[in-house]
Amino acid sequence: MKIGFIGDLTGDNAAIVIPPRNGAQLAIDEYNAKNPKVKIELVPLDSKADPSTAANLAKTAITEHKVVGIIGPAFSGESQQVQPILEEAKIPSVSPSATRTALADAGMQFWHRVVANDDVQGPAAAEFVARAVKPKKAFVIDDKSAYGQGLGQAVQKALGSSAEVQTDSFEATATDFSSTVNKVAAFNPDFVFFGGYYAQAGPLLKQLRDKGIKAGFMSGDGSLHTQLIEGAGAEQAEGALLSCPCKIAYAWAAQDENSKKFTDTFKSKFSGQLPEIYATEGYDAASAFIKAIEAGNTDPVKINDFLKTVDFQGLGKQVKFTDKGEVEDKNVYIYQVKGGEIVSVGNSTEATIG
Amino acid sequence: MLDNFNNLVSQFWPQTMDGLIKGSIYALVALGYTMVYGVLRLINFAHSEIFMIGTMGSLVVLTTLGISSPVSGVALIGLLMLMAVVGMLASGGTAVLLEQIAYRPLRKRGSSRLAALISAIGASLFLAEFFALVVIPWLFDRPGQGRNIIGVKRFMQREELFTIGNLTVTNDQVLVLGAAVMMMILLDLLVNRTKIGRGIRATAQDPQTAVLMGVNIDRVVRTTFLIGGAMAGVAGTLWLLKYENTRFNIGFLLGIKAFTAAVLGGIGNVRGALVGGFVLGLVENYGASFFGSAWLDVVAFIILVLVLMFRPTGILGESLQVARA
C-alpha cells in the first residue's frame, strides 16, 4: 500500500520539509520491519513549495500511485490547492506542518493536521514573554510575511499594556539589517522579538549583537532550526528563545525517553542529521495512518473514518482530531539556545528562564 | 511626523556609516555590471552568481586553513589577501568562462541582444542551482545541505576604534570601506591610464573602429569580464568579513541592488558605480530610518526614478566612452 508525501524536498525550504519526510519514513520502516500482512511504501513527491505543482502531484498520487493517504502537503499555500482534490477523490491527508488557521474552516472531511494552527502559537508565545521575560521596553520586528506579521502582532498586542513597544519590518529577502539594527540601538530595548524565518533570524541576531545590543531575543517556530545558530554564530545566538507548538525531539532528549530514542534512531538512519523541526510531526502523521492500516483498513474512506476516531499518544503529542481535522493538543513549548544547542525549557504556560 | 524626524536625526550618523559600508559593497559589484554593459551593451544577470562564487572562493581559504578563531596582525593581513586573491580567481575565472560559453557564441553569430540577455538569465539560474546541488555539498562536505546558510566563524576580532556621539566606528567598518574605495581607485587608474584600459575604452566607444585600429576585441571583452568578476570576488571577501555568512542565493538581492546602483550612477561609467553604490546605500538607510525599514526599497527606487527623470543617463551620466575617451 502506498502513502504519498507532498512537500518542498529540493527547494529553498527543504531544510524544514526533509525532516518530516524522514520522520514519516522512519515510522513506516519501523512498521514494515514487523513483517505485517500489508507493507506500506512512502512515495515522496517534490512540490518545490509551488501550490499548482502540489495540485498536479496530488492528482498523480491518486491516479498513478493509487495512494491510500497523503502526508502533507507541508505548507499552507499548497495545502489549500490540494484540499479540494483529495476531498473529491476521497483520499485522507494529514499535514505535519501547514499552520494557516483558515485551512480548517473549509469544511473538509478528509483533511487533518498534527500541528496546532497560527492562532495558537502567537498568543501563547506572547503570554510567555509577558509572564516570564517581563520586558519594560520591547522591540518587535517582522518580515512582512503573513506568518511573521501575525506572530509579531500577537506579541505586540500581549505586551501592549505592560511594556513600551516599538516596531519595524523588512522584506523577507533582505540580508543587510543595518537600518533596523540602528533603530533598535536608538530605542535601547531590553527585549527583541522577531516574527519570521531562520534564514533571516540568524544574520539579524548576529548584526544586533555586533552592534552591542544585549537585549533578550526571541522568535517563533519559523526560526526554530539549527540554521539559526549557524547564521548567528554560537556566541551571538546564546540565550535566544524560541517558541513552537511542537516537540523538537533532540531538544527534549534529556527529559523524554521516547524523544531520545527517536533522535538516536533518526541520526543513525539519516547520516547524522538531527531530527529538525516537524520530524516528530512527520512521524506522528505516519503513525496515524499506520494505526488505521494495522486495524485492518485498506480502503481510503475506511482509513479516513478511522482517523476521525484515532486517539493515541504520539511522539510529540496526543494525536486526536477535532471534527474540523485540527489536532486537539494545543501545547506550545519554549526552547532556548544554550552552549550552541537548542534545548527545551518546557511548556509555555510554566517555563521560566534563568 | 515629528517622531520620524527625531528618528532620522538621532540615528543619522550610525545610519550614514552603515549606509556607506553597504554602498561600498554595492559599488564593487556594480562595477561588473557597468563595465560589461559599457563594452557589450549587455546586462550580465549572472553577475550576482559571480559575486556568490567570490564568497565561496574566499570561504574555501578559511575552511582549508581551518581558521576557527580570530587571527590578528600580519597573519590577518596575509589571510585577507589570500581570501581576496582566491575569491578574485574564482569570480574572475567563472566570469571569463561564462563569457566564453554563454555570450561569445551568440556574439559570433550576430544574434540579437535579447538572446544574450536570455542566456544571461539562464546562466544565472544554472550557476545558483549548480552550486546548491553539486558544488556547495562537495566543497564544504555538506551532503544534501547545499541550500542552507553557511555561517563563518569570526576570523577578525572586532574592536571599537573611536566613538563620536552615538556613532561607534569599528575596525571591520574601516577595513571594508577602505578596501572597497582602494579597489575602485585602482580600477579607475587601470581603465584611464593603462593600455588595457585604452583598449576597453576604445571598444566601448566604437567596436568597429577599435578593430580597425588593431584592438583585439575578444581579448578586451575577456579582460572586461575578468576585471568585473575580480571586483565581485573582492566584494565577496568583504562580505564574509562583514556579514560572516553566505548561501547559494546570496547574490540574488545584492545583484539587483548593485545593478540599480550602476544605473543610478550612470551605467557604463566606472566612477558612476562608486557614486551610485554610496548614494543607494545612504538613501536606503535614511529612508528606512525615516519611514521604517519596510519602506527601504520603496524609497530607494523612488530616488532612482527621480534621478532618471531629470538625468536619464544617471548621476554621473553616460558611459565609458564619453567619460574621457
mmCIF file of N, CA and C in Angstrom, chain A residues 57 73 99 296:
data_model
loop_
_atom_site.group_PDB
_atom_site.id
_atom_site.type_symbol
_atom_site.label_atom_id
_atom_site.label_comp_id
_atom_site.label_asym_id
_atom_site.label_seq_id
_atom_site.Cartn_x
_atom_site.Cartn_y
_atom_site.Cartn_z
ATOM 1 N N LEU A 57 0.731 17.035 -8.399
ATOM 2 C CA LEU A 57 1.301 15.860 -7.736
ATOM 3 C C LEU A 57 0.215 15.054 -7.029
ATOM 4 N N PRO A 73 0.107 18.299 2.280
ATOM 5 C CA PRO A 73 1.310 18.998 1.874
ATOM 6 C C PRO A 73 1.934 19.769 3.050
ATOM 7 N N THR A 99 0.214 25.427 8.945
ATOM 8 C CA THR A 99 -0.367 26.014 10.160
ATOM 9 C C THR A 99 -1.406 27.108 9.912
ATOM 10 N N GLY A 296 -6.708 -2.978 10.129
ATOM 11 C CA GLY A 296 -7.313 -3.736 9.049
ATOM 12 C C GLY A 296 -8.009 -2.915 7.988
#
